[in-house]
Amino acid sequence: MYTSGKYNSRGPALIPRMKIKHRIYYITLFSVVLLGLIATGMFQFWPHSIESTADWTLDKRSIHDAPLIRLPVSSPIPERGDLSCRMHTCFDVYRCGYNPKNRIKVYIYPLQRFADELGVPISSTGLSREYNDLLSAISDSDFYTDDVTRACLFIPSIDVLNQNSLRIRETAQALAMLPRWDKGMNHLLFNMLPGGPPDYNTALDVPRDRALLAGGGFSTWTYRQGYDISIPVYSPLSADVELPEKQPGPRRYFILSSQTAIHREYRAELERLKEENGEALLLLDKCSNLSQGAASARKRCYKGQVYDYPQILQESSFCVVLRGARLGQATLSDVLQAGCVPVILADSYILPFSEVLDWKRASVVIPEEKLSEMYTILKSIPHRQVEEMQRQARWFWDAYFSSMKAVGLTTLQIINDRIYPYAARTYEQWNNPPVVKWSSVNSPLFLPLIPPRAPGFTAVVLTYDRVESLFRVITEISKVPSLAKLLVVWNNQNKSPPEESLWPKVSVPLKVVRTKENKLSNRFFPYDEIETEAVLAIDDDIIMLTSDELQFGYEVWREFPDRLVGYPGRLHLWDHEMGKWKYESEWTNEVSMVLTGAAFYHKYFNYLYTYKMPGDIKNWVDAHMNCEDIAMNFLVANITGKAPIKVEGPTFASLIWLSLTDTLHPA
């Protein structure tokens, strides 16, 4: 008790005295430790570089507010540019990696002002309106990322669109100072006005290492095929003048020349053509009686008569685009906007986006030495083809030339297609105007198909359980002279196909493919076993068709390989009383579909049905086990713009033709 009492008498008295004396010390120490832990965590998880957080937002687009970077005289200068660069040698595709959307990610460097040691800017114009529009469009697109670690492609905020405004050496030094430059690997530069007097080089003179160049004046000598991208020279008039779309057809003038600074030899040759062909050719020049300025840029003259430009371009069927001091001309953009077919005379010029655009559909390219024959050459083009070219020219402008946004996003899409070729846009997607898609012929034979390894057709028989009728069908089909192979699609997962010894003996290869699921879409799968262009889809119960009738159907398909050619006909029509579509299977004199239970078609439609058909349509067909023939009819008609053909046996010697006005469209 004594010991306990002694402890109790001193212990409680000591503790409060220590708290009072050292309270401030302990609190301060605890605060310092806590702040240290917080700071350590922030350092570990906060981005280490300003690149990661420098989003390209509106408040950072003012060149006056951008930080100033001074370039030491001794700053490194990139190499001139490697002409041997290709995507597999100078581009790191592994940066792009895999992503489910098959889309590259593009990072835009933060806006900065660059100047030499004396404070003189590297550019006399700073950030142009056009380049600002370009960067804004990219930053608003699905390509953009503000995370530099995820970027596949890097775009400097240094404006090199117009080389005339640049100090070449200092601009190159500024590029080399970019944090991720790495000798230009995976960097993209946009330039529309390369070179300068007196040589006017056709590519940007700024040393750029391995950077990709989207250039507006490439020649075959400076263009790196499959690496650089040829882009148009943007026309300032595009933003200021709206030309309403004009219907294709004959126009007041046959040929029009509107350029003002062409070589005197070309001018003399055009004047000679004018003398020979009179009013068919309008030869315009700069107006000498107008004061210089913005207004004069929108005027052209001929013998004192003043014309509004570019409006006058819409009054001609063909418009001349001649080389000037530079190969790339803004006139090309103006001509396309007017829906006038450009006649391009610029030897070695790489046309804009020619990697994906088929310029034969929208322009006429004539060697410069044949300028004197231009009128004769153009006169030989059929009127209907001229109308198609006029329509195509206007669509090219709308889709790819009309704005800096269109130019920039088209460039990125081309690069994207190189990185992800299996998901690339097709020739049709690049070149088919929506207004032409349904009214013009788009035969699948025009597509890049693998050449057939065997003649004749492949019969694809879909079956489930009807072995007896299946064997009868196989026996009859095997008698058709043009049959190359029999492919049986066994759609029953619960039962094995008959043993090999039980199958009919036929003189052509017979292959049985077992499916993993019982789906009607299996009949339209692009099986590797199909080596012929022609496919006969036939059900296992179609036993009424003779070998002669099948051979006749194949001969009809050979004449019309872009159509469905079949035997049973059906009709779909709009029921006004019921307010819905009606499917008619009764015998009528009208036909809009042929059933794929017995029909010939090109094997390419198997690829379209499997990979391009909207998924909800295929899912509905497989869920209801019905209407796969309607889906295939709509697919073929929408792709080709043509109706199917119904045939009957040669006994009747008849072929039912469907006019283009009966062309099928989706309900």
XYZ file of C-alpha atoms in Angstrom, residues 82-99 103-107 143 150-156 180-190 208-214 224-229 355 411-421:
67
model
C 15.712 11.219 -94.539
C 14.297 10.561 -98.033
C 14.482 6.816 -97.393
C 12.032 6.969 -94.487
C 9.051 4.623 -94.577
C 6.521 3.642 -91.937
C 8.471 0.486 -91.081
C 11.817 2.287 -90.732
C 11.155 5.775 -89.306
C 7.895 5.322 -87.407
C 7.519 3.467 -84.121
C 4.191 1.668 -84.495
C 4.620 0.101 -81.061
C 3.842 3.481 -79.539
C 0.341 3.117 -80.925
C -0.230 -0.241 -79.313
C -3.561 -2.018 -79.285
C -6.833 -0.316 -78.556
C -7.681 4.697 -83.416
C -4.345 6.421 -82.976
C -3.922 8.943 -80.187
C -2.524 12.371 -81.064
C -0.857 14.762 -78.628
C -7.863 11.209 -82.094
C -0.583 7.407 -74.452
C 0.240 9.329 -77.625
C 1.098 7.583 -80.863
C 1.587 10.794 -82.856
C 2.891 14.220 -81.786
C 1.996 17.532 -83.426
C 4.068 20.634 -82.585
C 9.606 14.182 -77.200
C 11.343 15.030 -80.480
C 13.667 11.989 -80.567
C 14.938 12.827 -84.086
C 11.390 13.532 -85.241
C 10.134 9.998 -84.618
C 6.302 9.893 -84.720
C 6.045 13.661 -85.210
C 3.798 15.211 -87.862
C 4.326 18.620 -89.497
C 1.758 20.416 -91.670
C 13.092 17.899 -89.658
C 14.909 14.587 -89.064
C 12.458 11.678 -89.436
C 9.244 13.622 -88.959
C 6.290 12.875 -91.226
C 5.346 15.748 -93.496
C 1.832 16.590 -94.607
C 8.138 9.655 -99.648
C 5.566 7.119 -100.827
C 3.572 5.604 -97.980
C 5.179 7.937 -95.419
C 4.416 11.561 -96.235
C 0.861 12.726 -96.948
C -3.027 7.609 -101.436
C -4.558 13.340 -92.820
C -4.912 11.628 -89.448
C -7.325 9.061 -90.885
C -4.816 8.118 -93.582
C -2.122 7.598 -90.944
C -4.630 5.678 -88.828
C -5.374 3.356 -91.754
C -1.666 2.628 -92.104
C -1.341 1.731 -88.423
C -4.510 -0.400 -88.348
C -4.845 -1.722 -91.918
